[in-house]
mmCIF file of C-alpha atoms and ligand atoms in Angstrom:
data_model
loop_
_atom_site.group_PDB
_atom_site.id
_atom_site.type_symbol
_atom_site.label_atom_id
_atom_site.label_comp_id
_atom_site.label_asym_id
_atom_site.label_seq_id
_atom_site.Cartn_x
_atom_site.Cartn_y
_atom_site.Cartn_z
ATOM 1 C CA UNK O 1431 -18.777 14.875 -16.208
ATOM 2 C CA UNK O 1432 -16.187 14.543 -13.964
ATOM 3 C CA UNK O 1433 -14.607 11.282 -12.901
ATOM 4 C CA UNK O 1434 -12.108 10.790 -9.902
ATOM 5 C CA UNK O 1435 -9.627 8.081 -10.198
ATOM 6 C CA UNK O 1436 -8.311 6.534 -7.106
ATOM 7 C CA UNK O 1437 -6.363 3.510 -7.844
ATOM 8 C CA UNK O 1438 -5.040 2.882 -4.022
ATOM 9 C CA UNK O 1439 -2.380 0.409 -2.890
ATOM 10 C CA UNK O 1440 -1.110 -2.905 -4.099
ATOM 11 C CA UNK O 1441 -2.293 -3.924 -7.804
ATOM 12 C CA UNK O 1442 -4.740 -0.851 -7.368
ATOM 13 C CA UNK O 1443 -2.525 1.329 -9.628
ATOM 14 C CA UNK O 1444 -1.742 -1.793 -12.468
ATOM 15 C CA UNK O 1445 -5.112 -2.533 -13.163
ATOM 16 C CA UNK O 1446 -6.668 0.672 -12.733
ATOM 17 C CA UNK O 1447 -3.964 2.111 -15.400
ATOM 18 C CA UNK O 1448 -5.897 -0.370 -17.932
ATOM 19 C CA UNK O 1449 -9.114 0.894 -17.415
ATOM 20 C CA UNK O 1450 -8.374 4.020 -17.608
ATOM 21 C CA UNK O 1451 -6.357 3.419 -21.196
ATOM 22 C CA UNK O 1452 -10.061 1.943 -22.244
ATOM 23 C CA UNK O 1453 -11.847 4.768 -21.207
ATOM 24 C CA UNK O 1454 -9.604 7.113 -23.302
ATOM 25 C CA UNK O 1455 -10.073 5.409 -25.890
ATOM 26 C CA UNK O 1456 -13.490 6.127 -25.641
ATOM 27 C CA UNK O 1457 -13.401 9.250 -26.575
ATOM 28 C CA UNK O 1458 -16.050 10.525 -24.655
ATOM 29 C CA UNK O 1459 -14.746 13.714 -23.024
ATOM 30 C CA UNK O 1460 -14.291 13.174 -19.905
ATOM 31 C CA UNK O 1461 -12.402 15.099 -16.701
ATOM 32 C CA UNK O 1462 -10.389 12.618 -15.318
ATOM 33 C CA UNK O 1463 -8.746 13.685 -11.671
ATOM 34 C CA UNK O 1464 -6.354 11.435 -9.934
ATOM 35 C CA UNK O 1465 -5.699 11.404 -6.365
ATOM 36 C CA UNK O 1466 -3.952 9.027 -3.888
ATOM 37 C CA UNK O 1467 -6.258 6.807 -1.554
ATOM 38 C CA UNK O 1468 -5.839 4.406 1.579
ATOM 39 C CA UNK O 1469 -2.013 3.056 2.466
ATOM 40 C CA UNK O 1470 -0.209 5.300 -0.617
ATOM 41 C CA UNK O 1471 -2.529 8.308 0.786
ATOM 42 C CA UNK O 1472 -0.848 7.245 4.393
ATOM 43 C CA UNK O 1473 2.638 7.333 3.226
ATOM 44 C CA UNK O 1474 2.366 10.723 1.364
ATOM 45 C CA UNK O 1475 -0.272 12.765 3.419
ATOM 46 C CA UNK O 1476 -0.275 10.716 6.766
ATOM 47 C CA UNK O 1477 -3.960 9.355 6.053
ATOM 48 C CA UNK O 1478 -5.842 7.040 4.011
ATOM 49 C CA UNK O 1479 -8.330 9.154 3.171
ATOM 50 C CA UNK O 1480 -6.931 12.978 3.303
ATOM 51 C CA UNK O 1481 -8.973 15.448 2.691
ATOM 52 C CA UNK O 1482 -8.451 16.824 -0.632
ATOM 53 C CA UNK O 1483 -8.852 13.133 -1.838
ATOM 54 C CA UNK O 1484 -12.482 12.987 -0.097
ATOM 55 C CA UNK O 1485 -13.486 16.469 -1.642
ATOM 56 C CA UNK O 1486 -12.365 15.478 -5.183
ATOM 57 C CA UNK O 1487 -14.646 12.342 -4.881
ATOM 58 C CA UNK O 1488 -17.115 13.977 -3.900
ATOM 59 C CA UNK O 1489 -17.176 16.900 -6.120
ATOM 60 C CA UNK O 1490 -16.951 13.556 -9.218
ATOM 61 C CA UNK O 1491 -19.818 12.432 -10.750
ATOM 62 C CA UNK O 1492 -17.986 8.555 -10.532
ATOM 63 C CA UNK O 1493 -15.295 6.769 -8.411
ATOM 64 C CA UNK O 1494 -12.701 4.669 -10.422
ATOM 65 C CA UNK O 1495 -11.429 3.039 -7.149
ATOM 66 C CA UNK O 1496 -8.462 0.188 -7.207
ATOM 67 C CA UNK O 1497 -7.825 -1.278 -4.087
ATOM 68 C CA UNK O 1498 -6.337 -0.595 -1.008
ATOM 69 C CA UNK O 1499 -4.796 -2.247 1.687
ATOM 70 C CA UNK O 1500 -1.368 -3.899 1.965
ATOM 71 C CA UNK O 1501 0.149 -6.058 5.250
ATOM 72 C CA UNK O 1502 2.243 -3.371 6.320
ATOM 73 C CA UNK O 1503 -0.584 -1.527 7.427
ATOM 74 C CA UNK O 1504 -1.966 -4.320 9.478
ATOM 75 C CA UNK O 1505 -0.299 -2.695 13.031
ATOM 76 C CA UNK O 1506 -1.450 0.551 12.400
ATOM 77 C CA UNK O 1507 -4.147 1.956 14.709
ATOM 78 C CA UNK O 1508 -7.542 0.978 12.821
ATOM 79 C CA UNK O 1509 -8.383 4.415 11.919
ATOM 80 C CA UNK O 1510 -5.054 4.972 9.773
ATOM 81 C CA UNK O 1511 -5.476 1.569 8.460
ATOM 82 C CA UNK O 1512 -5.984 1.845 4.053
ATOM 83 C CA UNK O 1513 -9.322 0.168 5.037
ATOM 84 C CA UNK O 1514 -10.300 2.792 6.521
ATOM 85 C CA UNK O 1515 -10.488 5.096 3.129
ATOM 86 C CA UNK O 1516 -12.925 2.641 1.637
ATOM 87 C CA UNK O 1517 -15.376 2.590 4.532
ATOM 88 C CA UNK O 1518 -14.754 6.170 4.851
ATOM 89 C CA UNK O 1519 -15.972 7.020 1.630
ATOM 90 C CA UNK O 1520 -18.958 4.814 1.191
ATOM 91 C CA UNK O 1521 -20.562 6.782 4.757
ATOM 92 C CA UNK O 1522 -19.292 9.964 3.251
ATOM 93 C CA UNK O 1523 -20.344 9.339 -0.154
ATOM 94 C CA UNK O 1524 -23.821 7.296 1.722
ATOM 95 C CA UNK O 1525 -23.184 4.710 -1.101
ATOM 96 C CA UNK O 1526 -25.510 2.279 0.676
ATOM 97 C CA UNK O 1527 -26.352 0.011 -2.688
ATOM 98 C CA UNK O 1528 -23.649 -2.075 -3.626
ATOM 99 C CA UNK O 1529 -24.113 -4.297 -6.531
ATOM 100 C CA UNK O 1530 -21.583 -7.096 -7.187
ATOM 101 C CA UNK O 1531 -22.610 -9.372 -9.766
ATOM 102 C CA UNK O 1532 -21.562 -12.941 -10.006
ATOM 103 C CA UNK O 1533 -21.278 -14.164 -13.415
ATOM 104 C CA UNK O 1534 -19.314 -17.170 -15.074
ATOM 105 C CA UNK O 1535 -18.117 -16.290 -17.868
ATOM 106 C CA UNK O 1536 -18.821 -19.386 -20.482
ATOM 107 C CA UNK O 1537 -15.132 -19.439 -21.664
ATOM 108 C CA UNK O 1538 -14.367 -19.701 -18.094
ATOM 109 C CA UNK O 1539 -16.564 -22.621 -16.762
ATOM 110 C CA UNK O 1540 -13.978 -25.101 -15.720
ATOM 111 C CA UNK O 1541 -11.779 -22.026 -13.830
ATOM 112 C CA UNK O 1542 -14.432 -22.738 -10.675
ATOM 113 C CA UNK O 1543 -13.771 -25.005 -7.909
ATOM 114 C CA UNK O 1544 -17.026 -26.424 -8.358
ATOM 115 C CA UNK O 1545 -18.742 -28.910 -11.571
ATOM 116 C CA UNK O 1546 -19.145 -27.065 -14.788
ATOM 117 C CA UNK O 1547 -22.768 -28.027 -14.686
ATOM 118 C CA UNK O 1548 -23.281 -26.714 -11.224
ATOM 119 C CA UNK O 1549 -21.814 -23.026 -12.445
ATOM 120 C CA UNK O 1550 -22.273 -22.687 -15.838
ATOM 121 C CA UNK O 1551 -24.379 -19.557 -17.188
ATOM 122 C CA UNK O 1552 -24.342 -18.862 -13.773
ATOM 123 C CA UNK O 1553 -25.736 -14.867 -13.380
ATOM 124 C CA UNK O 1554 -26.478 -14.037 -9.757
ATOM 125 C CA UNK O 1555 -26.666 -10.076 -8.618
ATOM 126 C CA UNK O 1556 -25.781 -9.355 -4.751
ATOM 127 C CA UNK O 1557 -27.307 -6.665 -3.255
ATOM 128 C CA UNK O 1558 -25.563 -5.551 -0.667
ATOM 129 C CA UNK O 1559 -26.413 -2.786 2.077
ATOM 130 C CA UNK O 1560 -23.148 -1.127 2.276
ATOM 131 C CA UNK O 1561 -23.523 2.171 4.974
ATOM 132 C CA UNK O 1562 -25.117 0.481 7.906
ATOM 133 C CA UNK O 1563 -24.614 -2.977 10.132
ATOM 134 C CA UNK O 1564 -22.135 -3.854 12.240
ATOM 135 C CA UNK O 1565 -19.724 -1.986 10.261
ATOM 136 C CA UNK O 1566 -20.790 1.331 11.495
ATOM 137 C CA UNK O 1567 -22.896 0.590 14.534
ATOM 138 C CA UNK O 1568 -21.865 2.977 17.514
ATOM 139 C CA UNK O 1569 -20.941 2.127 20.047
ATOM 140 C CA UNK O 1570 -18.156 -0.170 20.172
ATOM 141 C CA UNK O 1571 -14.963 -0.135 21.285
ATOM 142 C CA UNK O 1572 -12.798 -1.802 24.216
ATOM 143 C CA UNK O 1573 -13.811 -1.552 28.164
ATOM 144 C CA UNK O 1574 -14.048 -3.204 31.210
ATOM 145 C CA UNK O 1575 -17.001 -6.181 30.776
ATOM 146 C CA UNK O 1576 -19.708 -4.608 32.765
ATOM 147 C CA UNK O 1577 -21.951 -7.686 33.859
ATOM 148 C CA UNK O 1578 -22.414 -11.389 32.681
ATOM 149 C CA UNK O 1579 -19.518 -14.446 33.424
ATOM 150 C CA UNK O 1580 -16.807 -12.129 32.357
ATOM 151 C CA UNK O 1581 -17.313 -9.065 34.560
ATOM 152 C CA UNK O 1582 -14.473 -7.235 34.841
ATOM 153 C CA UNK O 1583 -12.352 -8.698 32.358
ATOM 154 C CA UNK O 1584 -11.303 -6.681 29.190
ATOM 155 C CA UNK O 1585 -14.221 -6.875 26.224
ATOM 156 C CA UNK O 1586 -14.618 -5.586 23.077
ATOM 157 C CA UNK O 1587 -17.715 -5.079 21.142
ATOM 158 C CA UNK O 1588 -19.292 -3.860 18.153
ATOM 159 C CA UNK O 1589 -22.986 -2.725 17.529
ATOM 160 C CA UNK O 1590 -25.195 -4.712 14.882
ATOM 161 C CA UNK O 1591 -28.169 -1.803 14.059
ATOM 162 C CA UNK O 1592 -30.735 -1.429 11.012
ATOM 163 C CA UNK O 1593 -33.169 1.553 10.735
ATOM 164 C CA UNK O 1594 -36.462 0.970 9.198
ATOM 165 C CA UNK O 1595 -35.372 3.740 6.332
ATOM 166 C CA UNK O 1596 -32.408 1.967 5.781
ATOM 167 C CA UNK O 1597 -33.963 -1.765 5.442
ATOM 168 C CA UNK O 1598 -36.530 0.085 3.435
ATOM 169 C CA UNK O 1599 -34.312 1.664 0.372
ATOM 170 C CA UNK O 1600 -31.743 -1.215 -0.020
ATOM 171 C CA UNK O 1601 -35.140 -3.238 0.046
ATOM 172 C CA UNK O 1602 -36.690 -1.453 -2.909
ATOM 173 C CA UNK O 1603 -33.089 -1.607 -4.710
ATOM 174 C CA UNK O 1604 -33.198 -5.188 -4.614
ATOM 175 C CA UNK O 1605 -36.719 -5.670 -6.056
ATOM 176 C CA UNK O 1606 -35.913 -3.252 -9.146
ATOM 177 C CA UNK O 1607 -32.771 -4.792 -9.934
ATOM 178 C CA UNK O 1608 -34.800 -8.184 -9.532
ATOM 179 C CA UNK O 1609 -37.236 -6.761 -12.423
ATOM 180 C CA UNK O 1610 -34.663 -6.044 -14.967
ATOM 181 C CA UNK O 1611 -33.766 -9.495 -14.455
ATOM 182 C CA UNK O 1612 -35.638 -12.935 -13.438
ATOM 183 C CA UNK O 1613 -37.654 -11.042 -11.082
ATOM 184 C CA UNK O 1614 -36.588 -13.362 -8.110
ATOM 185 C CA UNK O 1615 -35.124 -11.819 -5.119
ATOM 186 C CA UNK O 1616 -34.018 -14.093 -1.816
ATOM 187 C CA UNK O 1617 -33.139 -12.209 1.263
ATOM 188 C CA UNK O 1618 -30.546 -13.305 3.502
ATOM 189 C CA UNK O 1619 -31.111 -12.711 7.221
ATOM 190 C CA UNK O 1620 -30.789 -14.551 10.492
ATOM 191 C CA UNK O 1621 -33.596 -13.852 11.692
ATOM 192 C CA UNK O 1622 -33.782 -17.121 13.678
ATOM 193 C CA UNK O 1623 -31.041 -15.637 16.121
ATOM 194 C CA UNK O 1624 -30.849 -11.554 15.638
ATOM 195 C CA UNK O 1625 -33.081 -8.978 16.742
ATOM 196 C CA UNK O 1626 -31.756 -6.729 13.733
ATOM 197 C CA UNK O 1627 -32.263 -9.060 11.465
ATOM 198 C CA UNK O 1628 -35.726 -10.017 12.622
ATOM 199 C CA UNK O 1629 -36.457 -6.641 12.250
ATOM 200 C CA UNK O 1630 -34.709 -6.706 8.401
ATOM 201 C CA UNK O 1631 -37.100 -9.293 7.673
ATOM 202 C CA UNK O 1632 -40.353 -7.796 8.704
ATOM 203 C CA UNK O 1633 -39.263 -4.264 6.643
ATOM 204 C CA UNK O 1634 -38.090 -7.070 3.755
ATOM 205 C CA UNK O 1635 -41.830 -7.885 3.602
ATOM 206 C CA UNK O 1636 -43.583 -5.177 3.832
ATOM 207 C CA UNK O 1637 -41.660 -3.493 1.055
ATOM 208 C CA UNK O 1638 -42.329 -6.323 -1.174
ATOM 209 C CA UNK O 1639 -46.006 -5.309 -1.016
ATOM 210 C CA UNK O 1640 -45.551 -2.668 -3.585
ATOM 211 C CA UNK O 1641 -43.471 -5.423 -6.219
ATOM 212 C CA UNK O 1642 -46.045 -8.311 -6.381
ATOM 213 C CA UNK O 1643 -44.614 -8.903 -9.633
ATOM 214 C CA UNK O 1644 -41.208 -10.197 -8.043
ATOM 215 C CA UNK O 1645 -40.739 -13.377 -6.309
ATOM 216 C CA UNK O 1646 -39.233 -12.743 -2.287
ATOM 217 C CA UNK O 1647 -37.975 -15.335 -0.536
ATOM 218 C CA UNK O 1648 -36.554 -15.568 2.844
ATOM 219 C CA UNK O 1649 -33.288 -17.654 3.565
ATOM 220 C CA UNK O 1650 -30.714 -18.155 6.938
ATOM 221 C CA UNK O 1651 -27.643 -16.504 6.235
ATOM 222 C CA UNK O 1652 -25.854 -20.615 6.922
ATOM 223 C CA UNK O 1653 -28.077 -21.847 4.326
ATOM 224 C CA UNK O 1654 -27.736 -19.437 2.179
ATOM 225 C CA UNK O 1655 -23.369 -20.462 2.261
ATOM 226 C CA UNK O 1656 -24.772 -23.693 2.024
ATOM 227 C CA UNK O 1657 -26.947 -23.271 -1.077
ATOM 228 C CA UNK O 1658 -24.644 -21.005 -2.757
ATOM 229 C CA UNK O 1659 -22.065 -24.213 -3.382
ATOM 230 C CA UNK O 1660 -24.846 -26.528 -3.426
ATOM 231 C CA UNK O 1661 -27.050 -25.141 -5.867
ATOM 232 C CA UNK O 1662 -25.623 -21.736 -6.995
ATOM 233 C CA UNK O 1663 -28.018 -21.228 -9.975
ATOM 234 C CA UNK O 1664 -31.052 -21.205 -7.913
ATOM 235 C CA UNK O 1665 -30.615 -17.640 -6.649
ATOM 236 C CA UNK O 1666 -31.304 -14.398 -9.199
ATOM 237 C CA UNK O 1667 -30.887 -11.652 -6.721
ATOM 238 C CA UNK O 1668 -29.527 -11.784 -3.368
ATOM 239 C CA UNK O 1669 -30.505 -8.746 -0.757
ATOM 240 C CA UNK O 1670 -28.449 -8.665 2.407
ATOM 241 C CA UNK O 1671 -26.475 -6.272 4.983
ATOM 242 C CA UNK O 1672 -23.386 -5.491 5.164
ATOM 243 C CA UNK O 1673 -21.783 -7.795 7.359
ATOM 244 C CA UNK O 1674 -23.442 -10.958 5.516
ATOM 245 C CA UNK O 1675 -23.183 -9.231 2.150
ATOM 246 C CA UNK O 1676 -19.537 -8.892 2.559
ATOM 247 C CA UNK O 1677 -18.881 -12.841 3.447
ATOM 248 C CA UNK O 1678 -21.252 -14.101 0.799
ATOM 249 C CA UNK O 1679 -20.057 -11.892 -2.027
ATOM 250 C CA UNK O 1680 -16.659 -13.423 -2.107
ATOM 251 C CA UNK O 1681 -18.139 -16.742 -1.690
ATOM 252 C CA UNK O 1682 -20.147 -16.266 -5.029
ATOM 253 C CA UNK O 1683 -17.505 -14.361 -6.884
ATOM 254 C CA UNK O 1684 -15.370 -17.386 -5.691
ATOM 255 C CA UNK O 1685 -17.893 -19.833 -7.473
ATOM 256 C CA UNK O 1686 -17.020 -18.230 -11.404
ATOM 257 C CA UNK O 1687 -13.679 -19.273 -10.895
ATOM 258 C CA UNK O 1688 -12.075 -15.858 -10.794
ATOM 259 C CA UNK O 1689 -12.450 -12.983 -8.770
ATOM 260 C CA UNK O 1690 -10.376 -10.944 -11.027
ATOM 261 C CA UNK O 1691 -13.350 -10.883 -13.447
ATOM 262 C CA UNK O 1692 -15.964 -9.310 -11.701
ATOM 263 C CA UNK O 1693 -16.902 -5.643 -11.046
ATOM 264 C CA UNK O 1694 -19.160 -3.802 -8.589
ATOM 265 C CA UNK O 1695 -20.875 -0.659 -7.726
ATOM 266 C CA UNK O 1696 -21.136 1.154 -4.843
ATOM 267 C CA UNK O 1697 -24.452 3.951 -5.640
ATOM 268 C CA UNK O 1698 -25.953 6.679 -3.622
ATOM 269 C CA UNK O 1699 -29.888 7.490 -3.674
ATOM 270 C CA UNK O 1700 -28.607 10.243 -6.531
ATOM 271 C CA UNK O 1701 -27.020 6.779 -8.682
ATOM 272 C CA UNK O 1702 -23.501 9.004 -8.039
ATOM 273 C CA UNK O 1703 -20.832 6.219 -7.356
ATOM 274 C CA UNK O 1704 -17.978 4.132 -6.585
ATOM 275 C CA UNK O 1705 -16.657 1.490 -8.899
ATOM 276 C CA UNK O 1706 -14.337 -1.137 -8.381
ATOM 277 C CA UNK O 1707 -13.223 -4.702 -8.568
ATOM 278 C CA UNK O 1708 -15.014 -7.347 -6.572
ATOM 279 C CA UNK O 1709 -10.765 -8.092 -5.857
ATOM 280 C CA UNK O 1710 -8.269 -6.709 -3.248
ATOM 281 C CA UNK O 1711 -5.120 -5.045 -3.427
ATOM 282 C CA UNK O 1712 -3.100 -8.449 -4.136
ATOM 283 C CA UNK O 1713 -0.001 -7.046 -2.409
ATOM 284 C CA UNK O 1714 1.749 -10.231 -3.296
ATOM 285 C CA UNK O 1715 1.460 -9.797 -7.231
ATOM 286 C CA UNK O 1716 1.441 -6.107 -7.019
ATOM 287 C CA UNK O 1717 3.834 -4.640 -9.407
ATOM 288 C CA UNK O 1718 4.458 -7.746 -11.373
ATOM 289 C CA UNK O 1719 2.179 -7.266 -14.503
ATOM 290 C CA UNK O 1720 0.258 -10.359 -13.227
ATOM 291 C CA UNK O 1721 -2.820 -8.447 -11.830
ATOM 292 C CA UNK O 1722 -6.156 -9.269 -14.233
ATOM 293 C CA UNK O 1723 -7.427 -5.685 -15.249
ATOM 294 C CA UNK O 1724 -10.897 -7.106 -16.231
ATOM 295 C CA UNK O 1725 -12.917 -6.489 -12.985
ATOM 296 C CA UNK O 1726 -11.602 -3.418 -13.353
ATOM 297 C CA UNK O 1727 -12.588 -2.733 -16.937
ATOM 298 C CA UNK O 1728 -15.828 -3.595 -16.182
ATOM 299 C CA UNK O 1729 -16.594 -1.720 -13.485
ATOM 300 C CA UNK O 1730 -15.665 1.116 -15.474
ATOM 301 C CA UNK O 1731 -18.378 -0.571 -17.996
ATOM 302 C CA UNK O 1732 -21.051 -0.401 -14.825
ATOM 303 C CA UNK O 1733 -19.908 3.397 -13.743
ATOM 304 C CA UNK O 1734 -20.353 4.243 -17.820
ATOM 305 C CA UNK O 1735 -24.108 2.613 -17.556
ATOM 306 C CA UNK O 1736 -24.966 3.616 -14.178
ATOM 307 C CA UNK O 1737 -23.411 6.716 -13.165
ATOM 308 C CA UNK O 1738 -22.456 8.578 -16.602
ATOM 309 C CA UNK O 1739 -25.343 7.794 -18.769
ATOM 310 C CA UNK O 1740 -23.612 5.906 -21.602
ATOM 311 C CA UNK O 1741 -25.057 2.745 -21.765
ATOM 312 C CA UNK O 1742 -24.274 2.492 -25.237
ATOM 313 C CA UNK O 1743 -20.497 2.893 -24.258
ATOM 314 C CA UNK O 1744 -20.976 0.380 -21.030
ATOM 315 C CA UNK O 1745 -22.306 -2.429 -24.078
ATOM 316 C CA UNK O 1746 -18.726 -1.701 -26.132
ATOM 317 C CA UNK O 1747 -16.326 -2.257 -23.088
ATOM 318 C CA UNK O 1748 -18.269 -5.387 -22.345
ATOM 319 C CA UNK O 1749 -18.344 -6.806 -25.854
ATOM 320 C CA UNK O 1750 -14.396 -5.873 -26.242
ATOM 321 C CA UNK O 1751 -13.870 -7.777 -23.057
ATOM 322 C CA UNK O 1752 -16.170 -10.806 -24.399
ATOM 323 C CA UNK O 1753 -13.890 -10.528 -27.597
ATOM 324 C CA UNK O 1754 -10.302 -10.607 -25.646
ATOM 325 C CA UNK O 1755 -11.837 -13.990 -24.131
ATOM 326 C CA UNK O 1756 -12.983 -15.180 -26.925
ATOM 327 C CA UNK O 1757 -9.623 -14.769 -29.045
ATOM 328 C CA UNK O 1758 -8.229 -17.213 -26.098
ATOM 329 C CA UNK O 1759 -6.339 -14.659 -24.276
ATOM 330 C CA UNK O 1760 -6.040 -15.266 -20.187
ATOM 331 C CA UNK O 1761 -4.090 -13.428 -17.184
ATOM 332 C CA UNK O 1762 -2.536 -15.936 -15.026
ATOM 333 C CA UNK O 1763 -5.311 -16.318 -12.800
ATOM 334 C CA UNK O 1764 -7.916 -17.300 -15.486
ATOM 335 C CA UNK O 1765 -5.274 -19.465 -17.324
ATOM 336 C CA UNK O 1766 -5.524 -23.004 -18.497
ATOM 337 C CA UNK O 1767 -3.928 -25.076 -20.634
ATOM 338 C CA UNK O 1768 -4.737 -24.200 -24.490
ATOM 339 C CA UNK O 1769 -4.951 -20.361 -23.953
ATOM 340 C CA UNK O 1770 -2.639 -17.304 -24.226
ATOM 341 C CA UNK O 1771 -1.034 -16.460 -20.806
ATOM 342 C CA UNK O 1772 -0.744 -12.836 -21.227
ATOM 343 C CA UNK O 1773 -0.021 -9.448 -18.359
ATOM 344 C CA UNK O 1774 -1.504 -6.821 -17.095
ATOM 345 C CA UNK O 1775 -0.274 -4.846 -19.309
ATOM 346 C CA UNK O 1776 -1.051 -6.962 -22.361
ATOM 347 C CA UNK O 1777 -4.473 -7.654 -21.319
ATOM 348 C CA UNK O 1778 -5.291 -3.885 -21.582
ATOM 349 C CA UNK O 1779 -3.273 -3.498 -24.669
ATOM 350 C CA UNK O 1780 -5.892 -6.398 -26.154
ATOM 351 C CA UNK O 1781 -9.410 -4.438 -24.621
ATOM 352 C CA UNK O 1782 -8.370 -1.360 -26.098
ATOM 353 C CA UNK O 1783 -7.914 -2.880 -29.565
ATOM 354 C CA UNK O 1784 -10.738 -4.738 -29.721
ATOM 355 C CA UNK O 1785 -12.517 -1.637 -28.707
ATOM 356 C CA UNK O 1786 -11.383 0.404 -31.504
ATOM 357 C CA UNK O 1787 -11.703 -2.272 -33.954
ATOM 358 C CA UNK O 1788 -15.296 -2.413 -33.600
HETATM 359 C C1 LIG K 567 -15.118 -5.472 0.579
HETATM 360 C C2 LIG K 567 -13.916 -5.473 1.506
HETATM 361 C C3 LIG K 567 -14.100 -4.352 2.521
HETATM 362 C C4 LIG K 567 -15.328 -4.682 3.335
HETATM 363 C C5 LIG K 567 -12.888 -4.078 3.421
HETATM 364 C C6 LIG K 567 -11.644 -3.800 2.604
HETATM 365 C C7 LIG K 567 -13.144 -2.957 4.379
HETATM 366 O O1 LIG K 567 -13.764 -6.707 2.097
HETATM 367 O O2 LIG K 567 -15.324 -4.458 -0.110
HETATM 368 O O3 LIG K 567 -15.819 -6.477 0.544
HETATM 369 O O4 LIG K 567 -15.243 -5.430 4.319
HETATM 370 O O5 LIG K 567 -16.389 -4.187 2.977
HETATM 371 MG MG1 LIG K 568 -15.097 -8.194 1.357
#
């Protein structure tokens, strides 16, 4: 098995040093390639996503991705910008099904914005269509307005577009992820506005035909924001496109109280993939030993599980991880008064010994 490791810009490198210490410590035999990705691939090779980084990830069985992305960048022309390597790879790599789990942690109920009661043993799973949407829709671009109130005025525009093949695999993702767990799934549209999402609806349903077993409901995209503070618990799994997905994932990773916790996976329909932190790149920490290695960690746990066929190994990262937080040890982002504030570094140093202690 071969993994490529791409930790990217910013904190990318820090954190993904720390999974990549747990994974040795593994044992399990591994090819490990490294290779630079989005505004470190710019600096060295003149793009994000050069070419021999591209082929290595696709020749891997698994992506370790970091994070890329750093201000810098921001007046670069959009196709050189780090963001660029991400998207780039998920339509290259057609890693449509991306999974990013939303858990609170119990030692880290009152690290959330909201009531402990409101969040705790709070487990929700988004299921987000990653390859399609607005994100990719052709055309777009900048031109001359051709009609309406604004003829002839400079416009830009973007394309929102959802194939019935696409609606239907992210569709039947959802509702087997939903059966491994409370067998609930709630798709987010807006349906009440959008022709696509209409459309996303109507494919939602008839899919859900062949899972009677699992609950569907159907929710607006505004009230799903609006339930996910309100009443987070009442979701189990979330389905959604892109554009949505990517909003309301950071609003429930935002509800455990740290982003730097959680993981997520990026598959293809061959369960090849990309794994990385729910986080960004952090440029403002980057460097510091401040960065909280855990999402990373355990997205290494979720490529070991999902990708590389040791689920066995996926259970002992988690429990080590479980252990570290247990023995009151925090980053600075999950810190509170009565715990360890420890680094980066320190953090990793921690996994990998409860790892081999156990
Ligand atoms: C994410 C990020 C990306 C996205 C950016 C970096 C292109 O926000 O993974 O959620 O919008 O998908
Ligand atoms: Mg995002």
């Amino acid at each position: 098995m071969n993994i490529a490791i791409l930790p990217g810009d910013g904190i990318g490198p820090e954190i993904v040093a720390q999974a990549v210490r747990v994974l040795d410590a593994l044992d399990l035999s591994f090819n490990t390639e490294t290779a630079l990705v989005g505004g470190a691939a710019y600096e060295a090779h003149g793009h994000p996503l050069p070419d021999a980084t591209l082929k290595l990830a696709q020749d891997a069985d698994a992506v370790l991705f970091g994070a890329v992305g750093d201000w810098k960048f921001d007046t670069l022309e959009r196709s050189l910008r780090p963001e660029q390597a991400i998207l780039g790879l998920r339509k290259h790599l057609q890693l449509f099904a991306n999974f990013r789990p939303a858990i609170c942690y119990p030692q880290l109920t009152h690290a959330s914005s909201l009531k402990p009661e409101l969040i705790g043993g709070l487990d929700i799973l988004i299921v987000r269509e990653l390859t399609g949407d607005i994100y990719f829709g052709q055309p777009r671009g900048r031109r001359e307005s051709p009609d309406g109130a604004f003829k002839g005025h400079p416009e830009a525009f973007d394309t929102m577009r959802y194939s019935r093949p696409e609606i239907e695999r992210i569709a039947h993702v959802a509702f087997q992820a939903a059966r491994k767990r409370s067998s609930r799934v709630t798709s987010v549209d807006k349906a009440n506005v959008l022709e696509t999402f209409q459309f996303w609806r109507d494919v939602v349903t008839e899919v859900h035909a062949d899972y009677p077993d699992v609950e569907l409901d159907h929710m607006y995209v505004d009230n799903a924001a609006m339930q996910l503070v309100k009443a987070p618990k009442k979701f189990d799994v979330i389905v959604t496109g892109n554009m949505f997905g990517d909003i309301l994932s950071d609003e429930a990773a935002m509800l455990t109280g740290s982003i730097g916790m959680l993981p997520s996976a990026s598959l293809n329909s061959a369960s090849r993939g990309l794994y990385e932190p729910s986080h960004g790149s952090a440029p403002d920490i980057a460097g510091k030993n401040l960065a909280n290695p855990l999402a990373t960690i355990l997205s290494l746990a979720m490529m070991l599980r999902f990708s590389l066929n040791h689920a066995e190994a996926a259970m002992r990262v988690e429990a080590a991880v479980l252990k570290v937080l247990e023995s009151g040890l925090r980053t600075a982002d999950i810190w509170s008064e009565g715990t360890q504030r420890v680094g980066t570094q320190e953090m990793g140093s921690a996994v990998v010994a409860a790892l081999i202690a156990a």
